[in-house]
């Protein structure tokens, strides 16, 4: 069965430091991979996606993610964290363009001033 | 451009009562999704519509849940009767079929509390 794992419930990072939010997936074939962010009382917002091409994908708000096929990972990164990045982050995957998206359970990111 | 609109934002009901949620997708988006999000979990798909047609409802508990999208625009999700375990956030999302992947746009959700 397809699945997405986010091994950390919470990640704490000092403002200005680089951040990484981890994600691994178990999806058949060549996966479509996504990151979404959820702020309090707001819907999920799309950050970035990987479908094909360059393994390093750049997205909104300075975030990027690196696709690693051998490790079946798609970690979210940012070189310098902001306090405003504090939110709940979801990794997601799909088998193909028309397949349903499977979400991980989410990682709460705390950026400390 | 207006985003996905959901109402109500919050709903508190007693168990065994019916409840309905409404969603207005982004204009022009022909695909509409209903998700269930339990506390501490990611969203789980309940049903997906392509225009008026429900193309994936395999995860919808059909004994108590129902959904409709009569004119291919707005959608309603209903629970009857509600159970304590139905307490969760119900998310609506929409997408168009343009491009290489149908990026989903989410509404703010309806938080349901069943007492």
PDB file of C-alpha atoms in Angstrom:
ATOM      1  CA  UNK A   1       0.000   0.000   0.000  1.00  0.00           C
ATOM      2  CA  UNK A   2       1.093   3.520  -0.664  1.00  0.00           C
ATOM      3  CA  UNK A   3       2.233   5.527   2.310  1.00  0.00           C
ATOM      4  CA  UNK A   4       4.042   8.685   3.323  1.00  0.00           C
ATOM      5  CA  UNK A   5       6.047   8.916   6.513  1.00  0.00           C
ATOM      6  CA  UNK A   6       7.069  12.028   8.371  1.00  0.00           C
ATOM      7  CA  UNK A   7       9.210  10.676  11.196  1.00  0.00           C
ATOM      8  CA  UNK A   8       9.262  13.875  13.272  1.00  0.00           C
ATOM      9  CA  UNK A   9       6.157  15.159  14.996  1.00  0.00           C
ATOM     10  CA  UNK A  10       7.899  18.444  15.734  1.00  0.00           C
ATOM     11  CA  UNK A  11      11.035  20.245  14.605  1.00  0.00           C
ATOM     12  CA  UNK A  12      12.517  23.204  16.458  1.00  0.00           C
ATOM     13  CA  UNK A  13      14.946  25.524  14.696  1.00  0.00           C
ATOM     14  CA  UNK A  14      16.444  28.846  15.701  1.00  0.00           C
ATOM     15  CA  UNK A  15      15.625  31.766  13.454  1.00  0.00           C
ATOM     16  CA  UNK A  16      18.270  32.241  10.765  1.00  0.00           C
ATOM     17  CA  UNK A  17      19.410  28.630  10.888  1.00  0.00           C
ATOM     18  CA  UNK A  18      18.802  26.151   8.073  1.00  0.00           C
ATOM     19  CA  UNK A  19      15.841  23.846   8.486  1.00  0.00           C
ATOM     20  CA  UNK A  20      14.994  20.366   7.246  1.00  0.00           C
ATOM     21  CA  UNK A  21      11.668  18.569   7.536  1.00  0.00           C
ATOM     22  CA  UNK A  22      11.950  14.912   6.662  1.00  0.00           C
ATOM     23  CA  UNK A  23       9.698  12.820   4.448  1.00  0.00           C
ATOM     24  CA  UNK A  24       9.942   9.312   3.041  1.00  0.00           C
ATOM     25  CA  UNK A  25       7.455   7.646   0.755  1.00  0.00           C
ATOM     26  CA  UNK A  26       6.374   4.242  -0.415  1.00  0.00           C
ATOM     27  CA  UNK A  27       4.717   4.680  -3.796  1.00  0.00           C
ATOM     28  CA  UNK A  28       4.861   2.463  -6.864  1.00  0.00           C
ATOM     29  CA  UNK A  29       6.616   3.668  -9.969  1.00  0.00           C
ATOM     30  CA  UNK A  30       7.682   7.259 -10.391  1.00  0.00           C
ATOM     31  CA  UNK A  31       5.914   9.228  -7.692  1.00  0.00           C
ATOM     32  CA  UNK A  32       4.433  12.695  -7.774  1.00  0.00           C
ATOM     33  CA  UNK A  33       5.585  14.356  -4.542  1.00  0.00           C
ATOM     34  CA  UNK A  34       4.284  17.451  -2.777  1.00  0.00           C
ATOM     35  CA  UNK A  35       4.711  19.644   0.240  1.00  0.00           C
ATOM     36  CA  UNK A  36       1.832  21.598   1.749  1.00  0.00           C
ATOM     37  CA  UNK A  37       1.815  24.011   4.697  1.00  0.00           C
ATOM     38  CA  UNK A  38      -1.066  24.618   7.080  1.00  0.00           C
ATOM     39  CA  UNK A  39      -1.329  27.757   9.183  1.00  0.00           C
ATOM     40  CA  UNK A  40      -3.786  27.923  12.112  1.00  0.00           C
ATOM     41  CA  UNK A  41      -7.415  28.219  11.030  1.00  0.00           C
ATOM     42  CA  UNK A  42      -6.444  28.184   7.378  1.00  0.00           C
ATOM     43  CA  UNK A  43      -6.531  25.597   4.648  1.00  0.00           C
ATOM     44  CA  UNK A  44      -3.524  23.744   3.342  1.00  0.00           C
ATOM     45  CA  UNK A  45      -1.384  25.770   0.987  1.00  0.00           C
ATOM     46  CA  UNK A  46       0.684  24.258  -1.783  1.00  0.00           C
ATOM     47  CA  UNK A  47       4.451  24.827  -1.410  1.00  0.00           C
ATOM     48  CA  UNK A  48       6.096  22.786  -4.140  1.00  0.00           C
ATOM     49  CA  UNK A  49       5.962  19.599  -6.160  1.00  0.00           C
ATOM     50  CA  UNK A  50       8.258  17.120  -7.853  1.00  0.00           C
ATOM     51  CA  UNK A  51       7.100  15.270 -10.930  1.00  0.00           C
ATOM     52  CA  UNK A  52      10.190  14.815 -13.050  1.00  0.00           C
ATOM     53  CA  UNK A  53      13.468  16.541 -13.903  1.00  0.00           C
ATOM     54  CA  UNK A  54      15.899  18.198 -11.533  1.00  0.00           C
ATOM     55  CA  UNK A  55      15.962  16.497  -8.130  1.00  0.00           C
ATOM     56  CA  UNK A  56      16.076  19.864  -6.345  1.00  0.00           C
ATOM     57  CA  UNK A  57      12.736  21.603  -6.537  1.00  0.00           C
ATOM     58  CA  UNK A  58      12.206  25.220  -5.530  1.00  0.00           C
ATOM     59  CA  UNK A  59       8.900  26.435  -4.209  1.00  0.00           C
ATOM     60  CA  UNK A  60       7.116  29.223  -2.395  1.00  0.00           C
ATOM     61  CA  UNK A  61       8.518  31.300   0.487  1.00  0.00           C
ATOM     62  CA  UNK A  62      12.110  30.238  -0.187  1.00  0.00           C
ATOM     63  CA  UNK A  63      11.478  26.540   0.454  1.00  0.00           C
ATOM     64  CA  UNK A  64      13.024  23.784  -1.592  1.00  0.00           C
ATOM     65  CA  UNK A  65      12.909  20.004  -1.521  1.00  0.00           C
ATOM     66  CA  UNK A  66      15.277  17.331  -2.694  1.00  0.00           C
ATOM     67  CA  UNK A  67      14.037  14.153  -4.331  1.00  0.00           C
ATOM     68  CA  UNK A  68      16.228  11.143  -3.588  1.00  0.00           C
ATOM     69  CA  UNK A  69      15.014   8.064  -5.401  1.00  0.00           C
ATOM     70  CA  UNK A  70      17.458   5.626  -3.812  1.00  0.00           C
ATOM     71  CA  UNK A  71      16.425   6.687  -0.324  1.00  0.00           C
ATOM     72  CA  UNK A  72      12.776   7.249  -1.307  1.00  0.00           C
ATOM     73  CA  UNK A  73      12.933  10.614   0.411  1.00  0.00           C
ATOM     74  CA  UNK A  74      11.682  14.103  -0.326  1.00  0.00           C
ATOM     75  CA  UNK A  75      12.973  16.320   2.480  1.00  0.00           C
ATOM     76  CA  UNK A  76      11.858  19.925   2.728  1.00  0.00           C
ATOM     77  CA  UNK A  77      14.589  22.511   3.280  1.00  0.00           C
ATOM     78  CA  UNK A  78      15.165  26.184   3.715  1.00  0.00           C
ATOM     79  CA  UNK A  79      18.580  27.860   4.077  1.00  0.00           C
ATOM     80  CA  UNK A  80      17.508  30.431   6.670  1.00  0.00           C
ATOM     81  CA  UNK A  81      14.396  29.978   8.805  1.00  0.00           C
ATOM     82  CA  UNK A  82      11.981  32.769   9.679  1.00  0.00           C
ATOM     83  CA  UNK A  83       9.668  32.909  12.692  1.00  0.00           C
ATOM     84  CA  UNK A  84       6.794  33.195  10.218  1.00  0.00           C
ATOM     85  CA  UNK A  85       7.680  29.729   8.876  1.00  0.00           C
ATOM     86  CA  UNK A  86       6.233  28.222  12.047  1.00  0.00           C
ATOM     87  CA  UNK A  87       3.360  26.030  10.885  1.00  0.00           C
ATOM     88  CA  UNK A  88       2.281  22.457  10.202  1.00  0.00           C
ATOM     89  CA  UNK A  89       3.903  20.888   7.157  1.00  0.00           C
ATOM     90  CA  UNK A  90       2.545  17.951   5.204  1.00  0.00           C
ATOM     91  CA  UNK A  91       4.370  15.777   2.719  1.00  0.00           C
ATOM     92  CA  UNK A  92       2.201  14.007   0.149  1.00  0.00           C
ATOM     93  CA  UNK A  93       2.541  11.585  -2.740  1.00  0.00           C
ATOM     94  CA  UNK A  94       0.584  10.180  -5.657  1.00  0.00           C
ATOM     95  CA  UNK A  95       1.311   7.415  -8.166  1.00  0.00           C
ATOM     96  CA  UNK A  96       0.376   9.466 -11.181  1.00  0.00           C
ATOM     97  CA  UNK A  97      -1.387  12.568 -12.390  1.00  0.00           C
ATOM     98  CA  UNK A  98      -4.869  11.258 -11.753  1.00  0.00           C
ATOM     99  CA  UNK A  99      -4.206   9.274  -8.597  1.00  0.00           C
ATOM    100  CA  UNK A 100      -5.378  10.411  -5.205  1.00  0.00           C
ATOM    101  CA  UNK A 101      -2.858  12.132  -2.965  1.00  0.00           C
ATOM    102  CA  UNK A 102      -1.704  10.348   0.175  1.00  0.00           C
ATOM    103  CA  UNK A 103      -0.664  12.692   2.975  1.00  0.00           C
ATOM    104  CA  UNK A 104       1.777  12.144   5.812  1.00  0.00           C
ATOM    105  CA  UNK A 105       0.648  12.905   9.353  1.00  0.00           C
ATOM    106  CA  UNK A 106       2.405  16.240   9.390  1.00  0.00           C
ATOM    107  CA  UNK A 107       5.371  17.842  11.135  1.00  0.00           C
ATOM    108  CA  UNK A 108       4.973  20.896  13.305  1.00  0.00           C
ATOM    109  CA  UNK A 109       7.780  23.353  12.695  1.00  0.00           C
ATOM    110  CA  UNK A 110       8.682  25.819  15.429  1.00  0.00           C
ATOM    111  CA  UNK A 111      11.067  28.610  14.564  1.00  0.00           C
ATOM    112  CA  UNK A 112      12.486  30.113  17.740  1.00  0.00           C
ATOM    113  CA  UNK A 113      13.299  33.851  17.778  1.00  0.00           C
TER     114      UNK A 113
ATOM    115  CA  UNK B   1      -9.553  35.368  -7.252  1.00  0.00           C
ATOM    116  CA  UNK B   2     -11.643  33.961  -4.438  1.00  0.00           C
ATOM    117  CA  UNK B   3     -10.416  30.754  -2.867  1.00  0.00           C
ATOM    118  CA  UNK B   4     -12.353  27.663  -1.881  1.00  0.00           C
ATOM    119  CA  UNK B   5     -15.190  28.649   0.424  1.00  0.00           C
ATOM    120  CA  UNK B   6     -16.551  26.372   3.110  1.00  0.00           C
ATOM    121  CA  UNK B   7     -19.352  26.799   5.593  1.00  0.00           C
ATOM    122  CA  UNK B   8     -19.919  26.594   8.401  1.00  0.00           C
ATOM    123  CA  UNK B   9     -16.449  26.993   9.845  1.00  0.00           C
ATOM    124  CA  UNK B  10     -17.455  25.351  13.100  1.00  0.00           C
ATOM    125  CA  UNK B  11     -20.292  23.032  14.011  1.00  0.00           C
ATOM    126  CA  UNK B  12     -21.209  21.443  17.319  1.00  0.00           C
ATOM    127  CA  UNK B  13     -23.918  18.803  17.397  1.00  0.00           C
ATOM    128  CA  UNK B  14     -25.072  15.951  19.577  1.00  0.00           C
ATOM    129  CA  UNK B  15     -24.551  12.385  18.473  1.00  0.00           C
ATOM    130  CA  UNK B  16     -27.223  10.886  16.249  1.00  0.00           C
ATOM    131  CA  UNK B  17     -28.048  14.300  14.802  1.00  0.00           C
ATOM    132  CA  UNK B  18     -27.585  15.061  11.087  1.00  0.00           C
ATOM    133  CA  UNK B  19     -25.083  17.621   9.835  1.00  0.00           C
ATOM    134  CA  UNK B  20     -24.214  19.088   6.460  1.00  0.00           C
ATOM    135  CA  UNK B  21     -21.186  20.927   5.134  1.00  0.00           C
ATOM    136  CA  UNK B  22     -21.078  23.131   2.078  1.00  0.00           C
ATOM    137  CA  UNK B  23     -18.255  23.879  -0.325  1.00  0.00           C
ATOM    138  CA  UNK B  24     -17.923  26.359  -3.172  1.00  0.00           C
ATOM    139  CA  UNK B  25     -14.816  25.601  -5.235  1.00  0.00           C
ATOM    140  CA  UNK B  26     -12.665  28.040  -7.164  1.00  0.00           C
ATOM    141  CA  UNK B  27     -14.445  29.219 -10.292  1.00  0.00           C
ATOM    142  CA  UNK B  28     -13.632  27.024 -13.268  1.00  0.00           C
ATOM    143  CA  UNK B  29     -12.270  24.121 -11.230  1.00  0.00           C
ATOM    144  CA  UNK B  30     -14.033  20.988 -12.383  1.00  0.00           C
ATOM    145  CA  UNK B  31     -12.524  18.647  -9.794  1.00  0.00           C
ATOM    146  CA  UNK B  32     -13.697  18.804  -6.190  1.00  0.00           C
ATOM    147  CA  UNK B  33     -12.474  16.804  -3.208  1.00  0.00           C
ATOM    148  CA  UNK B  34     -13.725  16.213   0.307  1.00  0.00           C
ATOM    149  CA  UNK B  35     -11.143  15.228   2.894  1.00  0.00           C
ATOM    150  CA  UNK B  36     -11.339  14.189   6.531  1.00  0.00           C
ATOM    151  CA  UNK B  37      -8.572  15.401   8.835  1.00  0.00           C
ATOM    152  CA  UNK B  38      -8.359  13.913  12.295  1.00  0.00           C
ATOM    153  CA  UNK B  39      -6.340  15.616  14.986  1.00  0.00           C
ATOM    154  CA  UNK B  40      -2.644  14.976  14.505  1.00  0.00           C
ATOM    155  CA  UNK B  41      -3.144  13.363  11.122  1.00  0.00           C
ATOM    156  CA  UNK B  42      -2.948  14.338   7.502  1.00  0.00           C
ATOM    157  CA  UNK B  43      -6.035  14.713   5.329  1.00  0.00           C
ATOM    158  CA  UNK B  44      -7.654  11.542   4.030  1.00  0.00           C
ATOM    159  CA  UNK B  45      -9.710  11.568   0.853  1.00  0.00           C
ATOM    160  CA  UNK B  46     -13.399  10.851   1.271  1.00  0.00           C
ATOM    161  CA  UNK B  47     -14.661  11.527  -2.232  1.00  0.00           C
ATOM    162  CA  UNK B  48     -13.550  13.111  -5.481  1.00  0.00           C
ATOM    163  CA  UNK B  49     -15.812  14.622  -8.130  1.00  0.00           C
ATOM    164  CA  UNK B  50     -15.071  15.293 -11.767  1.00  0.00           C
ATOM    165  CA  UNK B  51     -17.827  17.751 -12.605  1.00  0.00           C
ATOM    166  CA  UNK B  52     -21.006  16.067 -11.348  1.00  0.00           C
ATOM    167  CA  UNK B  53     -19.591  12.548 -11.279  1.00  0.00           C
ATOM    168  CA  UNK B  54     -18.145  10.951  -8.160  1.00  0.00           C
ATOM    169  CA  UNK B  55     -15.058   9.229  -9.596  1.00  0.00           C
ATOM    170  CA  UNK B  56     -13.590   8.004  -6.317  1.00  0.00           C
ATOM    171  CA  UNK B  57     -15.794   7.426  -3.279  1.00  0.00           C
ATOM    172  CA  UNK B  58     -14.124   4.273  -2.069  1.00  0.00           C
ATOM    173  CA  UNK B  59     -13.235   5.824   1.302  1.00  0.00           C
ATOM    174  CA  UNK B  60     -16.658   7.337   1.962  1.00  0.00           C
ATOM    175  CA  UNK B  61     -18.551   5.473   4.726  1.00  0.00           C
ATOM    176  CA  UNK B  62     -21.744   5.151   2.757  1.00  0.00           C
ATOM    177  CA  UNK B  63     -23.867   3.926   5.633  1.00  0.00           C
ATOM    178  CA  UNK B  64     -23.893   7.407   7.155  1.00  0.00           C
ATOM    179  CA  UNK B  65     -22.079   9.744   4.786  1.00  0.00           C
ATOM    180  CA  UNK B  66     -23.399  11.118   1.522  1.00  0.00           C
ATOM    181  CA  UNK B  67     -22.275  13.816  -0.869  1.00  0.00           C
ATOM    182  CA  UNK B  68     -23.618  15.551  -3.904  1.00  0.00           C
ATOM    183  CA  UNK B  69     -22.478  18.005  -6.545  1.00  0.00           C
ATOM    184  CA  UNK B  70     -25.614  18.474  -8.558  1.00  0.00           C
ATOM    185  CA  UNK B  71     -24.576  21.149 -11.054  1.00  0.00           C
ATOM    186  CA  UNK B  72     -20.883  20.429 -11.063  1.00  0.00           C
ATOM    187  CA  UNK B  73     -20.064  23.472  -8.946  1.00  0.00           C
ATOM    188  CA  UNK B  74     -21.046  23.584  -5.261  1.00  0.00           C
ATOM    189  CA  UNK B  75     -20.990  20.461  -3.168  1.00  0.00           C
ATOM    190  CA  UNK B  76     -22.574  19.282   0.051  1.00  0.00           C
ATOM    191  CA  UNK B  77     -21.294  16.588   2.384  1.00  0.00           C
ATOM    192  CA  UNK B  78     -23.781  15.126   4.833  1.00  0.00           C
ATOM    193  CA  UNK B  79     -23.513  12.869   7.855  1.00  0.00           C
ATOM    194  CA  UNK B  80     -26.611  11.194   9.192  1.00  0.00           C
ATOM    195  CA  UNK B  81     -26.537  10.189  11.967  1.00  0.00           C
ATOM    196  CA  UNK B  82     -23.345  11.644  13.377  1.00  0.00           C
ATOM    197  CA  UNK B  83     -21.233   9.595  15.783  1.00  0.00           C
ATOM    198  CA  UNK B  84     -18.696  10.709  18.367  1.00  0.00           C
ATOM    199  CA  UNK B  85     -15.865   9.473  16.148  1.00  0.00           C
ATOM    200  CA  UNK B  86     -16.906  11.831  13.376  1.00  0.00           C
ATOM    201  CA  UNK B  87     -15.420  14.767  15.277  1.00  0.00           C
ATOM    202  CA  UNK B  88     -12.755  16.100  12.922  1.00  0.00           C
ATOM    203  CA  UNK B  89     -12.034  18.800  10.372  1.00  0.00           C
ATOM    204  CA  UNK B  90     -13.680  18.345   6.982  1.00  0.00           C
ATOM    205  CA  UNK B  91     -11.709  19.909   4.179  1.00  0.00           C
ATOM    206  CA  UNK B  92     -12.841  20.740   0.688  1.00  0.00           C
ATOM    207  CA  UNK B  93     -10.382  21.229  -2.161  1.00  0.00           C
ATOM    208  CA  UNK B  94     -10.647  21.925  -5.860  1.00  0.00           C
ATOM    209  CA  UNK B  95      -8.433  21.739  -8.906  1.00  0.00           C
ATOM    210  CA  UNK B  96      -8.499  22.183 -12.655  1.00  0.00           C
ATOM    211  CA  UNK B  97      -7.199  19.676 -15.160  1.00  0.00           C
ATOM    212  CA  UNK B  98      -4.731  22.055 -16.747  1.00  0.00           C
ATOM    213  CA  UNK B  99      -1.031  21.428 -16.609  1.00  0.00           C
ATOM    214  CA  UNK B 100       1.014  18.441 -15.628  1.00  0.00           C
ATOM    215  CA  UNK B 101      -0.657  17.921 -12.314  1.00  0.00           C
ATOM    216  CA  UNK B 102      -3.900  19.093 -10.898  1.00  0.00           C
ATOM    217  CA  UNK B 103      -2.651  21.161  -7.939  1.00  0.00           C
ATOM    218  CA  UNK B 104      -5.264  21.183  -5.242  1.00  0.00           C
ATOM    219  CA  UNK B 105      -6.460  24.342  -3.523  1.00  0.00           C
ATOM    220  CA  UNK B 106      -7.909  23.822  -0.066  1.00  0.00           C
ATOM    221  CA  UNK B 107     -10.610  25.622   1.836  1.00  0.00           C
ATOM    222  CA  UNK B 108     -10.241  26.504   5.542  1.00  0.00           C
ATOM    223  CA  UNK B 109     -12.266  23.478   6.620  1.00  0.00           C
ATOM    224  CA  UNK B 110     -15.243  22.856   8.871  1.00  0.00           C
ATOM    225  CA  UNK B 111     -14.428  21.737  12.386  1.00  0.00           C
ATOM    226  CA  UNK B 112     -17.097  19.322  13.578  1.00  0.00           C
ATOM    227  CA  UNK B 113     -17.534  18.463  17.233  1.00  0.00           C
ATOM    228  CA  UNK B 114     -19.960  15.668  18.098  1.00  0.00           C
ATOM    229  CA  UNK B 115     -21.006  15.557  21.760  1.00  0.00           C
TER     230      UNK B 115
END
